[in-house]
mmCIF file of C-alpha atoms in Angstrom:
data_model
loop_
_atom_site.group_PDB
_atom_site.id
_atom_site.type_symbol
_atom_site.label_atom_id
_atom_site.label_comp_id
_atom_site.label_asym_id
_atom_site.label_seq_id
_atom_site.Cartn_x
_atom_site.Cartn_y
_atom_site.Cartn_z
ATOM 1 C CA UNK A 270 -119.494 -114.378 1.422
ATOM 2 C CA UNK A 271 -118.309 -112.641 -1.591
ATOM 3 C CA UNK A 272 -120.083 -109.470 -0.443
ATOM 4 C CA UNK A 273 -118.405 -109.593 2.840
ATOM 5 C CA UNK A 274 -115.075 -110.078 1.221
ATOM 6 C CA UNK A 275 -115.636 -107.085 -1.133
ATOM 7 C CA UNK A 276 -116.414 -104.956 1.735
ATOM 8 C CA UNK A 277 -113.342 -105.863 3.792
ATOM 9 C CA UNK A 278 -109.849 -105.234 2.564
ATOM 10 C CA UNK A 279 -107.959 -107.585 4.952
ATOM 11 C CA UNK A 280 -109.450 -109.484 7.808
ATOM 12 C CA UNK A 281 -108.610 -112.482 10.118
ATOM 13 C CA UNK A 282 -110.302 -116.005 10.541
ATOM 14 C CA UNK A 283 -109.783 -118.116 13.576
ATOM 15 C CA UNK A 284 -108.775 -121.512 12.021
ATOM 16 C CA UNK A 285 -107.292 -124.463 14.129
ATOM 17 C CA UNK A 286 -106.357 -121.948 17.038
ATOM 18 C CA UNK A 287 -104.322 -119.847 14.818
ATOM 19 C CA UNK A 288 -104.910 -116.472 13.322
ATOM 20 C CA UNK A 289 -104.849 -116.385 9.298
ATOM 21 C CA UNK A 290 -105.098 -113.143 7.680
ATOM 22 C CA UNK A 291 -106.901 -112.919 4.376
ATOM 23 C CA UNK A 292 -105.698 -110.775 1.667
ATOM 24 C CA UNK A 293 -108.436 -109.883 -0.763
ATOM 25 C CA UNK A 294 -107.605 -109.598 -4.453
ATOM 26 C CA UNK A 295 -110.240 -108.190 -6.915
ATOM 27 C CA UNK A 296 -110.701 -109.771 -10.413
ATOM 28 C CA UNK A 297 -112.945 -108.298 -13.121
ATOM 29 C CA UNK A 298 -113.250 -108.241 -16.949
ATOM 30 C CA UNK A 299 -113.687 -104.684 -18.191
ATOM 31 C CA UNK A 300 -111.874 -102.248 -20.553
ATOM 32 C CA UNK A 301 -108.395 -101.631 -19.125
ATOM 33 C CA UNK A 302 -108.007 -98.588 -16.979
ATOM 34 C CA UNK A 303 -105.216 -96.255 -18.288
ATOM 35 C CA UNK A 304 -104.214 -94.953 -14.883
ATOM 36 C CA UNK A 305 -104.212 -96.082 -11.292
ATOM 37 C CA UNK A 306 -106.963 -93.428 -10.449
ATOM 38 C CA UNK A 307 -109.078 -94.894 -13.064
ATOM 39 C CA UNK A 308 -108.451 -98.411 -11.802
ATOM 40 C CA UNK A 309 -109.515 -97.353 -8.365
ATOM 41 C CA UNK A 310 -112.719 -95.613 -9.415
ATOM 42 C CA UNK A 311 -113.473 -98.614 -11.716
ATOM 43 C CA UNK A 312 -113.190 -100.976 -8.690
ATOM 44 C CA UNK A 313 -115.266 -98.739 -6.412
ATOM 45 C CA UNK A 314 -118.033 -98.799 -9.243
ATOM 46 C CA UNK A 315 -117.871 -102.466 -9.547
ATOM 47 C CA UNK A 316 -118.213 -103.407 -5.702
ATOM 48 C CA UNK A 317 -121.579 -104.947 -5.215
ATOM 49 C CA UNK A 318 -122.669 -104.460 -8.851
ATOM 50 C CA UNK A 319 -124.772 -107.446 -9.817
ATOM 51 C CA UNK A 320 -123.808 -109.521 -12.892
ATOM 52 C CA UNK A 321 -124.332 -112.805 -14.270
ATOM 53 C CA UNK A 322 -121.709 -115.261 -13.217
ATOM 54 C CA UNK A 323 -118.574 -114.885 -15.504
ATOM 55 C CA UNK A 324 -117.411 -118.148 -16.985
ATOM 56 C CA UNK A 325 -113.905 -116.924 -17.073
ATOM 57 C CA UNK A 326 -114.053 -116.642 -13.248
ATOM 58 C CA UNK A 327 -114.906 -120.350 -13.145
ATOM 59 C CA UNK A 328 -112.045 -121.156 -15.670
ATOM 60 C CA UNK A 329 -109.608 -119.073 -13.593
ATOM 61 C CA UNK A 330 -110.789 -120.916 -10.476
ATOM 62 C CA UNK A 331 -110.105 -124.418 -11.898
ATOM 63 C CA UNK A 332 -106.652 -123.492 -13.047
ATOM 64 C CA UNK A 333 -105.883 -122.087 -9.509
ATOM 65 C CA UNK A 334 -106.941 -125.375 -7.960
ATOM 66 C CA UNK A 335 -104.953 -127.258 -10.087
ATOM 67 C CA UNK A 336 -101.747 -125.145 -9.088
ATOM 68 C CA UNK A 337 -102.825 -124.855 -5.584
ATOM 69 C CA UNK A 338 -105.111 -127.881 -4.589
ATOM 70 C CA UNK A 339 -107.309 -127.392 -1.580
ATOM 71 C CA UNK A 340 -108.216 -129.977 0.997
ATOM 72 C CA UNK A 341 -110.798 -128.751 3.544
ATOM 73 C CA UNK A 342 -109.322 -128.633 6.990
ATOM 74 C CA UNK A 343 -105.831 -129.061 5.756
ATOM 75 C CA UNK A 344 -102.960 -126.689 7.138
ATOM 76 C CA UNK A 345 -101.384 -124.470 4.637
ATOM 77 C CA UNK A 346 -104.129 -124.157 1.923
ATOM 78 C CA UNK A 347 -104.166 -120.601 0.605
ATOM 79 C CA UNK A 348 -107.984 -120.852 0.274
ATOM 80 C CA UNK A 349 -109.034 -120.101 3.716
ATOM 81 C CA UNK A 350 -112.742 -119.572 2.740
ATOM 82 C CA UNK A 351 -112.746 -122.949 0.791
ATOM 83 C CA UNK A 352 -111.882 -123.993 -2.751
ATOM 84 C CA UNK A 353 -112.681 -120.983 -5.071
ATOM 85 C CA UNK A 354 -115.202 -122.009 -7.883
ATOM 86 C CA UNK A 355 -115.783 -118.289 -9.460
ATOM 87 C CA UNK A 356 -119.446 -118.546 -9.217
ATOM 88 C CA UNK A 357 -120.156 -115.071 -8.170
ATOM 89 C CA UNK A 358 -123.069 -112.939 -9.156
ATOM 90 C CA UNK A 359 -120.989 -109.528 -9.165
ATOM 91 C CA UNK A 360 -118.998 -107.907 -11.751
ATOM 92 C CA UNK A 361 -115.912 -108.008 -9.503
ATOM 93 C CA UNK A 362 -114.770 -111.085 -7.914
ATOM 94 C CA UNK A 363 -113.222 -110.631 -4.423
ATOM 95 C CA UNK A 364 -110.968 -113.744 -3.832
ATOM 96 C CA UNK A 365 -109.564 -114.248 -0.413
ATOM 97 C CA UNK A 366 -105.987 -115.515 -0.001
ATOM 98 C CA UNK A 367 -103.951 -116.495 3.070
ATOM 99 C CA UNK A 368 -101.883 -113.214 3.552
ATOM 100 C CA UNK A 369 -98.851 -115.451 4.370
ATOM 101 C CA UNK A 370 -98.885 -117.069 0.796
ATOM 102 C CA UNK A 371 -99.454 -113.943 -1.284
ATOM 103 C CA UNK A 372 -95.852 -113.879 -2.756
ATOM 104 C CA UNK A 373 -96.209 -117.411 -4.439
ATOM 105 C CA UNK A 374 -99.956 -117.301 -5.147
ATOM 106 C CA UNK A 375 -100.377 -113.818 -6.806
ATOM 107 C CA UNK A 376 -97.851 -114.142 -9.649
ATOM 108 C CA UNK A 377 -99.619 -117.563 -10.687
ATOM 109 C CA UNK A 378 -103.134 -116.031 -10.211
ATOM 110 C CA UNK A 379 -102.118 -112.992 -12.368
ATOM 111 C CA UNK A 380 -100.516 -114.982 -15.029
ATOM 112 C CA UNK A 381 -103.592 -117.227 -15.481
ATOM 113 C CA UNK A 382 -106.031 -114.149 -15.153
ATOM 114 C CA UNK A 383 -104.339 -112.018 -17.736
ATOM 115 C CA UNK A 384 -104.227 -114.850 -20.289
ATOM 116 C CA UNK A 385 -108.051 -115.103 -19.915
ATOM 117 C CA UNK A 386 -108.333 -111.185 -20.479
ATOM 118 C CA UNK A 387 -109.019 -110.505 -16.984
ATOM 119 C CA UNK A 388 -107.957 -107.552 -14.945
ATOM 120 C CA UNK A 389 -106.454 -108.140 -11.346
ATOM 121 C CA UNK A 390 -106.696 -105.267 -8.912
ATOM 122 C CA UNK A 391 -104.719 -105.249 -5.656
ATOM 123 C CA UNK A 392 -105.687 -102.461 -3.575
ATOM 124 C CA UNK A 393 -103.337 -103.075 -0.585
ATOM 125 C CA UNK A 394 -100.292 -103.263 -3.028
ATOM 126 C CA UNK A 395 -101.432 -100.351 -4.972
ATOM 127 C CA UNK A 396 -101.166 -102.318 -8.254
ATOM 128 C CA UNK A 397 -103.409 -103.599 -10.915
ATOM 129 C CA UNK A 398 -102.554 -106.016 -13.642
ATOM 130 C CA UNK A 399 -103.753 -105.596 -16.982
ATOM 131 C CA UNK A 400 -104.080 -107.870 -20.084
ATOM 132 C CA UNK A 401 -101.214 -107.540 -22.352
ATOM 133 C CA UNK A 402 -98.943 -108.037 -19.173
ATOM 134 C CA UNK A 403 -98.887 -104.551 -17.845
ATOM 135 C CA UNK A 404 -98.488 -103.521 -14.165
ATOM 136 C CA UNK A 405 -100.395 -100.289 -13.367
ATOM 137 C CA UNK A 406 -99.533 -98.304 -9.937
ATOM 138 C CA UNK A 407 -99.841 -94.681 -8.922
ATOM 139 C CA UNK A 408 -96.477 -94.239 -10.694
ATOM 140 C CA UNK A 409 -97.612 -95.270 -13.927
ATOM 141 C CA UNK A 410 -97.736 -98.149 -16.286
ATOM 142 C CA UNK A 411 -94.829 -100.581 -16.872
ATOM 143 C CA UNK A 412 -94.286 -104.061 -18.380
ATOM 144 C CA UNK A 413 -95.026 -106.941 -16.050
ATOM 145 C CA UNK A 414 -91.935 -108.759 -14.727
ATOM 146 C CA UNK A 415 -91.893 -111.074 -11.749
ATOM 147 C CA UNK A 416 -89.230 -111.460 -9.415
ATOM 148 C CA UNK A 417 -88.154 -115.083 -9.039
ATOM 149 C CA UNK A 418 -90.426 -116.929 -6.779
ATOM 150 C CA UNK A 419 -89.204 -119.408 -4.292
ATOM 151 C CA UNK A 420 -89.596 -123.139 -5.450
ATOM 152 C CA UNK A 421 -90.406 -126.300 -3.775
ATOM 153 C CA UNK A 422 -92.686 -125.254 -1.277
ATOM 154 C CA UNK A 423 -95.230 -127.627 0.181
ATOM 155 C CA UNK A 424 -97.942 -126.740 -2.299
ATOM 156 C CA UNK A 425 -95.498 -126.821 -5.244
ATOM 157 C CA UNK A 426 -94.585 -130.378 -4.227
ATOM 158 C CA UNK A 427 -98.058 -131.379 -4.032
ATOM 159 C CA UNK A 428 -98.814 -129.773 -7.358
ATOM 160 C CA UNK A 429 -96.061 -131.642 -8.738
ATOM 161 C CA UNK A 430 -97.105 -134.861 -7.058
ATOM 162 C CA UNK A 431 -100.660 -134.576 -8.291
ATOM 163 C CA UNK A 432 -99.607 -133.788 -11.772
ATOM 164 C CA UNK A 433 -97.338 -136.659 -11.843
ATOM 165 C CA UNK A 434 -99.924 -138.989 -10.629
ATOM 166 C CA UNK A 435 -102.142 -138.000 -13.519
ATOM 167 C CA UNK A 436 -99.505 -138.339 -16.028
ATOM 168 C CA UNK A 437 -98.621 -141.923 -14.852
ATOM 169 C CA UNK A 438 -102.284 -143.010 -14.728
ATOM 170 C CA UNK A 439 -102.823 -141.662 -18.105
ATOM 171 C CA UNK A 440 -99.859 -143.770 -19.386
ATOM 172 C CA UNK A 441 -100.291 -147.011 -17.369
ATOM 173 C CA UNK A 442 -103.935 -147.413 -16.506
ATOM 174 C CA UNK A 443 -106.130 -145.426 -18.963
ATOM 175 C CA UNK A 444 -105.093 -147.340 -22.248
ATOM 176 C CA UNK A 445 -106.605 -150.484 -20.500
ATOM 177 C CA UNK A 446 -109.977 -148.757 -20.311
ATOM 178 C CA UNK A 447 -110.085 -146.127 -22.953
ATOM 179 C CA UNK A 448 -111.311 -148.653 -25.694
ATOM 180 C CA UNK A 449 -114.229 -149.714 -23.275
ATOM 181 C CA UNK A 450 -115.617 -146.118 -23.312
ATOM 182 C CA UNK A 451 -113.758 -144.659 -20.245
ATOM 183 C CA UNK A 452 -112.271 -141.203 -19.946
ATOM 184 C CA UNK A 453 -109.976 -139.664 -17.297
ATOM 185 C CA UNK A 454 -111.136 -136.637 -15.222
ATOM 186 C CA UNK A 455 -110.485 -135.079 -11.835
ATOM 187 C CA UNK A 456 -113.340 -135.073 -9.477
ATOM 188 C CA UNK A 457 -112.618 -132.339 -7.035
ATOM 189 C CA UNK A 458 -113.365 -132.233 -3.344
ATOM 190 C CA UNK A 459 -114.727 -135.749 -3.259
ATOM 191 C CA UNK A 460 -114.914 -137.127 0.317
ATOM 192 C CA UNK A 461 -112.834 -133.871 1.186
ATOM 193 C CA UNK A 462 -110.336 -135.080 -1.420
ATOM 194 C CA UNK A 463 -109.767 -134.891 -5.152
ATOM 195 C CA UNK A 464 -110.334 -138.106 -7.022
ATOM 196 C CA UNK A 465 -108.624 -139.170 -10.356
ATOM 197 C CA UNK A 466 -111.667 -140.995 -12.016
ATOM 198 C CA UNK A 467 -112.133 -143.199 -15.053
ATOM 199 C CA UNK A 468 -115.586 -142.445 -15.918
ATOM 200 C CA UNK A 469 -118.049 -143.864 -18.639
ATOM 201 C CA UNK A 470 -121.833 -143.599 -19.150
ATOM 202 C CA UNK A 471 -124.094 -146.548 -19.543
ATOM 203 C CA UNK A 472 -127.901 -147.042 -19.656
ATOM 204 C CA UNK A 473 -127.853 -147.681 -16.008
ATOM 205 C CA UNK A 474 -125.734 -144.633 -15.134
ATOM 206 C CA UNK A 475 -122.302 -143.348 -14.827
ATOM 207 C CA UNK A 476 -119.528 -145.737 -13.666
ATOM 208 C CA UNK A 477 -116.491 -144.510 -11.991
ATOM 209 C CA UNK A 478 -113.106 -146.247 -11.255
ATOM 210 C CA UNK A 479 -111.467 -143.998 -8.756
ATOM 211 C CA UNK A 480 -108.086 -143.144 -7.215
ATOM 212 C CA UNK A 481 -108.565 -140.657 -4.381
ATOM 213 C CA UNK A 482 -105.205 -139.110 -3.259
ATOM 214 C CA UNK A 483 -105.646 -138.635 0.542
ATOM 215 C CA UNK A 484 -102.074 -137.623 1.302
ATOM 216 C CA UNK A 485 -99.313 -136.878 -1.170
ATOM 217 C CA UNK A 486 -96.117 -135.003 -2.056
ATOM 218 C CA UNK A 487 -93.963 -134.961 -5.121
ATOM 219 C CA UNK A 488 -92.493 -138.317 -4.173
ATOM 220 C CA UNK A 489 -94.997 -140.222 -2.219
ATOM 221 C CA UNK A 490 -98.767 -140.891 -2.344
ATOM 222 C CA UNK A 491 -101.367 -142.374 -0.105
ATOM 223 C CA UNK A 492 -104.123 -143.626 -2.510
ATOM 224 C CA UNK A 493 -107.688 -144.844 -1.664
ATOM 225 C CA UNK A 494 -109.083 -147.028 -4.411
ATOM 226 C CA UNK A 495 -112.740 -146.876 -5.157
ATOM 227 C CA UNK A 496 -115.279 -148.040 -7.641
ATOM 228 C CA UNK A 497 -118.902 -146.767 -7.817
ATOM 229 C CA UNK A 498 -122.071 -146.438 -9.983
ATOM 230 C CA UNK A 499 -124.213 -143.404 -9.997
ATOM 231 C CA UNK A 500 -127.615 -144.736 -11.177
ATOM 232 C CA UNK A 501 -130.269 -142.855 -13.316
ATOM 233 C CA UNK A 502 -133.500 -142.709 -11.317
ATOM 234 C CA UNK A 503 -136.223 -140.363 -10.995
ATOM 235 C CA UNK A 504 -135.243 -137.476 -8.839
ATOM 236 C CA UNK A 505 -137.584 -138.123 -5.965
ATOM 237 C CA UNK A 506 -136.204 -141.716 -5.567
ATOM 238 C CA UNK A 507 -132.655 -140.498 -5.683
ATOM 239 C CA UNK A 508 -133.550 -137.955 -2.968
ATOM 240 C CA UNK A 509 -135.108 -140.684 -0.872
ATOM 241 C CA UNK A 510 -131.925 -142.989 -1.149
ATOM 242 C CA UNK A 511 -129.597 -140.251 0.086
ATOM 243 C CA UNK A 512 -126.853 -140.287 1.316
ATOM 244 C CA UNK A 513 -126.626 -143.829 -0.218
ATOM 245 C CA UNK A 514 -127.579 -142.573 -3.760
ATOM 246 C CA UNK A 515 -124.652 -144.384 -5.309
ATOM 247 C CA UNK A 516 -123.672 -148.072 -5.624
ATOM 248 C CA UNK A 517 -120.221 -149.119 -4.509
ATOM 249 C CA UNK A 518 -118.161 -152.160 -5.598
ATOM 250 C CA UNK A 519 -115.963 -153.340 -2.760
ATOM 251 C CA UNK A 520 -113.441 -156.194 -2.779
ATOM 252 C CA UNK A 521 -112.594 -158.564 0.121
ATOM 253 C CA UNK A 522 -108.851 -158.882 -0.874
ATOM 254 C CA UNK A 523 -106.690 -157.085 -3.232
ATOM 255 C CA UNK A 524 -104.077 -159.598 -3.134
ATOM 256 C CA UNK A 525 -101.709 -158.088 -6.017
ATOM 257 C CA UNK A 526 -101.417 -154.807 -4.083
ATOM 258 C CA UNK A 527 -100.796 -156.258 -0.551
ATOM 259 C CA UNK A 528 -97.159 -155.205 -0.669
ATOM 260 C CA UNK A 529 -98.426 -151.447 -0.790
ATOM 261 C CA UNK A 530 -100.907 -151.806 2.069
ATOM 262 C CA UNK A 531 -101.027 -148.531 4.046
ATOM 263 C CA UNK A 532 -101.038 -150.521 7.375
ATOM 264 C CA UNK A 533 -99.754 -154.002 6.409
ATOM 265 C CA UNK A 534 -99.178 -154.941 10.154
ATOM 266 C CA UNK A 535 -102.975 -154.684 10.653
ATOM 267 C CA UNK A 536 -104.689 -156.010 7.641
ATOM 268 C CA UNK A 537 -108.441 -155.598 7.318
ATOM 269 C CA UNK A 538 -110.970 -156.990 4.968
ATOM 270 C CA UNK A 539 -112.210 -154.526 2.189
ATOM 271 C CA UNK A 540 -109.449 -152.180 3.093
ATOM 272 C CA UNK A 541 -108.489 -149.978 0.035
ATOM 273 C CA UNK A 542 -105.751 -147.615 1.308
ATOM 274 C CA UNK A 543 -102.529 -148.063 -0.225
ATOM 275 C CA UNK A 544 -99.006 -146.089 0.033
ATOM 276 C CA UNK A 545 -96.268 -145.744 -2.697
ATOM 277 C CA UNK A 546 -93.207 -144.311 -1.019
ATOM 278 C CA UNK A 547 -91.391 -143.192 -4.308
ATOM 279 C CA UNK A 548 -91.937 -142.952 -8.062
ATOM 280 C CA UNK A 549 -90.499 -146.483 -8.685
ATOM 281 C CA UNK A 550 -93.245 -147.815 -6.218
ATOM 282 C CA UNK A 551 -96.018 -145.734 -7.928
ATOM 283 C CA UNK A 552 -94.931 -147.213 -11.315
ATOM 284 C CA UNK A 553 -95.098 -150.776 -9.930
ATOM 285 C CA UNK A 554 -98.494 -150.024 -8.146
ATOM 286 C CA UNK A 555 -100.257 -148.514 -10.981
ATOM 287 C CA UNK A 556 -99.123 -151.339 -13.368
ATOM 288 C CA UNK A 557 -100.391 -154.009 -11.115
ATOM 289 C CA UNK A 558 -103.495 -152.197 -10.367
ATOM 290 C CA UNK A 559 -104.450 -151.718 -13.969
ATOM 291 C CA UNK A 560 -103.793 -155.495 -14.528
ATOM 292 C CA UNK A 561 -106.135 -156.230 -11.519
ATOM 293 C CA UNK A 562 -108.876 -153.675 -12.402
ATOM 294 C CA UNK A 563 -109.115 -154.890 -15.836
ATOM 295 C CA UNK A 564 -109.456 -158.502 -14.923
ATOM 296 C CA UNK A 565 -111.648 -157.982 -11.758
ATOM 297 C CA UNK A 566 -113.569 -154.822 -11.966
ATOM 298 C CA UNK A 567 -114.047 -154.440 -15.707
ATOM 299 C CA UNK A 568 -116.098 -157.635 -16.320
ATOM 300 C CA UNK A 569 -118.453 -156.734 -13.411
ATOM 301 C CA UNK A 570 -118.872 -153.173 -14.744
ATOM 302 C CA UNK A 571 -119.724 -154.545 -18.222
ATOM 303 C CA UNK A 572 -122.388 -156.614 -16.817
ATOM 304 C CA UNK A 573 -123.767 -153.771 -14.837
ATOM 305 C CA UNK A 574 -124.329 -151.489 -17.894
ATOM 306 C CA UNK A 575 -127.961 -152.371 -17.693
ATOM 307 C CA UNK A 576 -130.542 -152.959 -15.023
ATOM 308 C CA UNK A 577 -130.961 -156.583 -15.628
ATOM 309 C CA UNK A 578 -127.224 -157.339 -15.396
ATOM 310 C CA UNK A 579 -126.806 -155.279 -12.362
ATOM 311 C CA UNK A 580 -129.474 -157.230 -10.539
ATOM 312 C CA UNK A 581 -127.728 -160.421 -11.295
ATOM 313 C CA UNK A 582 -124.396 -159.262 -10.061
ATOM 314 C CA UNK A 583 -126.105 -157.969 -7.056
ATOM 315 C CA UNK A 584 -126.990 -161.371 -6.078
ATOM 316 C CA UNK A 585 -123.512 -162.823 -6.320
ATOM 317 C CA UNK A 586 -120.939 -162.917 -3.588
ATOM 318 C CA UNK A 587 -117.392 -162.959 -5.015
ATOM 319 C CA UNK A 588 -114.192 -161.483 -4.271
ATOM 320 C CA UNK A 589 -115.487 -158.204 -5.894
ATOM 321 C CA UNK A 590 -119.164 -157.532 -4.776
ATOM 322 C CA UNK A 591 -121.848 -154.922 -4.770
ATOM 323 C CA UNK A 592 -122.377 -153.194 -1.405
ATOM 324 C CA UNK A 593 -125.920 -153.040 -0.036
ATOM 325 C CA UNK A 594 -127.224 -149.536 -0.469
ATOM 326 C CA UNK A 595 -130.641 -147.824 -0.440
ATOM 327 C CA UNK A 596 -130.349 -146.921 -4.080
ATOM 328 C CA UNK A 597 -129.688 -150.515 -4.936
ATOM 329 C CA UNK A 598 -132.977 -151.276 -3.327
ATOM 330 C CA UNK A 599 -134.585 -148.532 -5.236
ATOM 331 C CA UNK A 600 -133.414 -150.110 -8.558
ATOM 332 C CA UNK A 601 -134.783 -153.443 -7.676
ATOM 333 C CA UNK A 602 -138.117 -151.725 -6.994
ATOM 334 C CA UNK A 603 -137.984 -150.071 -10.389
ATOM 335 C CA UNK A 604 -137.259 -153.469 -12.081
ATOM 336 C CA UNK A 605 -140.318 -154.820 -10.371
ATOM 337 C CA UNK A 606 -138.327 -157.469 -8.167
ATOM 338 C CA UNK A 607 -140.928 -159.976 -6.816
ATOM 339 C CA UNK A 608 -138.410 -160.701 -3.965
ATOM 340 C CA UNK A 609 -137.968 -157.314 -2.982
ATOM 341 C CA UNK A 610 -138.636 -158.027 0.673
ATOM 342 C CA UNK A 611 -136.036 -160.858 0.637
ATOM 343 C CA UNK A 612 -133.524 -158.578 -1.132
ATOM 344 C CA UNK A 613 -133.980 -155.980 1.593
ATOM 345 C CA UNK A 614 -133.485 -158.692 4.188
ATOM 346 C CA UNK A 615 -130.172 -159.851 2.551
ATOM 347 C CA UNK A 616 -128.998 -156.253 2.269
ATOM 348 C CA UNK A 617 -129.481 -155.831 6.097
ATOM 349 C CA UNK A 618 -127.466 -159.034 6.760
ATOM 350 C CA UNK A 619 -124.762 -157.946 4.283
ATOM 351 C CA UNK A 620 -123.786 -154.983 6.401
ATOM 352 C CA UNK A 621 -121.763 -157.239 8.883
ATOM 353 C CA UNK A 622 -120.141 -156.954 11.372
ATOM 354 C CA UNK A 623 -123.025 -154.529 12.038
ATOM 355 C CA UNK A 624 -126.169 -155.813 10.421
ATOM 356 C CA UNK A 625 -128.829 -153.413 9.545
ATOM 357 C CA UNK A 626 -131.902 -155.406 8.972
ATOM 358 C CA UNK A 627 -134.249 -152.849 10.426
ATOM 359 C CA UNK A 628 -132.990 -150.099 8.274
ATOM 360 C CA UNK A 629 -133.460 -151.899 5.234
ATOM 361 C CA UNK A 630 -136.804 -153.310 6.357
ATOM 362 C CA UNK A 631 -138.011 -149.848 7.133
ATOM 363 C CA UNK A 632 -136.626 -148.745 3.583
ATOM 364 C CA UNK A 633 -138.590 -151.724 1.911
ATOM 365 C CA UNK A 634 -141.705 -150.339 3.686
ATOM 366 C CA UNK A 635 -141.128 -146.829 2.583
ATOM 367 C CA UNK A 636 -140.879 -147.761 -1.046
ATOM 368 C CA UNK A 637 -144.684 -148.524 -0.967
ATOM 369 C CA UNK A 638 -145.013 -144.675 -1.302
ATOM 370 C CA UNK A 639 -143.617 -144.924 -4.819
ATOM 371 C CA UNK A 640 -146.018 -147.402 -6.407
ATOM 372 C CA UNK A 641 -145.704 -145.607 -9.843
ATOM 373 C CA UNK A 642 -142.132 -146.601 -10.159
ATOM 374 C CA UNK A 643 -142.547 -150.277 -9.334
ATOM 375 C CA UNK A 644 -141.699 -152.265 -12.491
ATOM 376 C CA UNK A 645 -141.547 -149.080 -14.410
ATOM 377 C CA UNK A 646 -137.990 -149.853 -15.917
ATOM 378 C CA UNK A 647 -139.431 -153.224 -17.282
ATOM 379 C CA UNK A 648 -142.453 -151.636 -18.781
ATOM 380 C CA UNK A 649 -140.370 -149.319 -20.770
ATOM 381 C CA UNK A 650 -138.826 -152.291 -22.588
#
């Protein structure tokens, strides 16, 4: 798609029955041209020229996504071709932007790019932006000064809201978990959203306590709470278990947070979606959530650091429990579980109100194709 972008200056995409025009900006890392003519010639030479992926492109993409988050399918995203990642194999990166949002996106893009030592080439505007904060045009070179950009757009409110959420999670939640080996990161485009995740590495795999912002602005947040373990297994077993290749911890009832339920009039078991209408509510929500997670989630995750503890927790049914998955069955197989058939049957019955006994029975039978892994985890001890 980047080659297509580099061959087309401006073109349209039919999205959600509305014509959205893409404005293409080119970015490269080369000696700065002295004149607009040199810039034009340099860009023409770089189009289609193969090169190893430039890590500065990836860094720029991350900065842009922090300022302008992208949710696939959402109206108003400037990234009409999807979230940019900077992973291009050409010397010039052609980045498509919604033409209606150029005035607010380009100043931010240029500021980040120049700070990284990158050149930004805008053929349609007849301008190139050079490291050292210079603007190059057919009229010559001049210091770069931006006109004041309109504030408080929808995306600016979202960026503020996302940054504020991270700030408060770092202040109110992370301190309860940092001493237990957790760190806080954003996991981008998870389930089509971004997840603010507390993660730590254990012998069993990566543990993640996650808060997924599904809808938000600078003063309200719809948050999906999630907890999962990504176990370490041989790649062929992980491939076999997909898409159920991670273990989820679910809770029957999150009593301390009932007041924040997204749909309080129709409560459902295992519901994990909550809304905070303002910053005061978010403060209260995060305080209660941190206390609950430390009391309910952390002890179970501590027990699930290793395979033996995980298998014990997997047999228990409490307010917080492990959801039956294919990868859980694969872990029991690696542990040499003598009651693997019974575990598969229990997994199928746990999937109420829609039991899936036949699916887990079939999975149990398919594991016979991996005899080399049966009990392998125990043999390593």
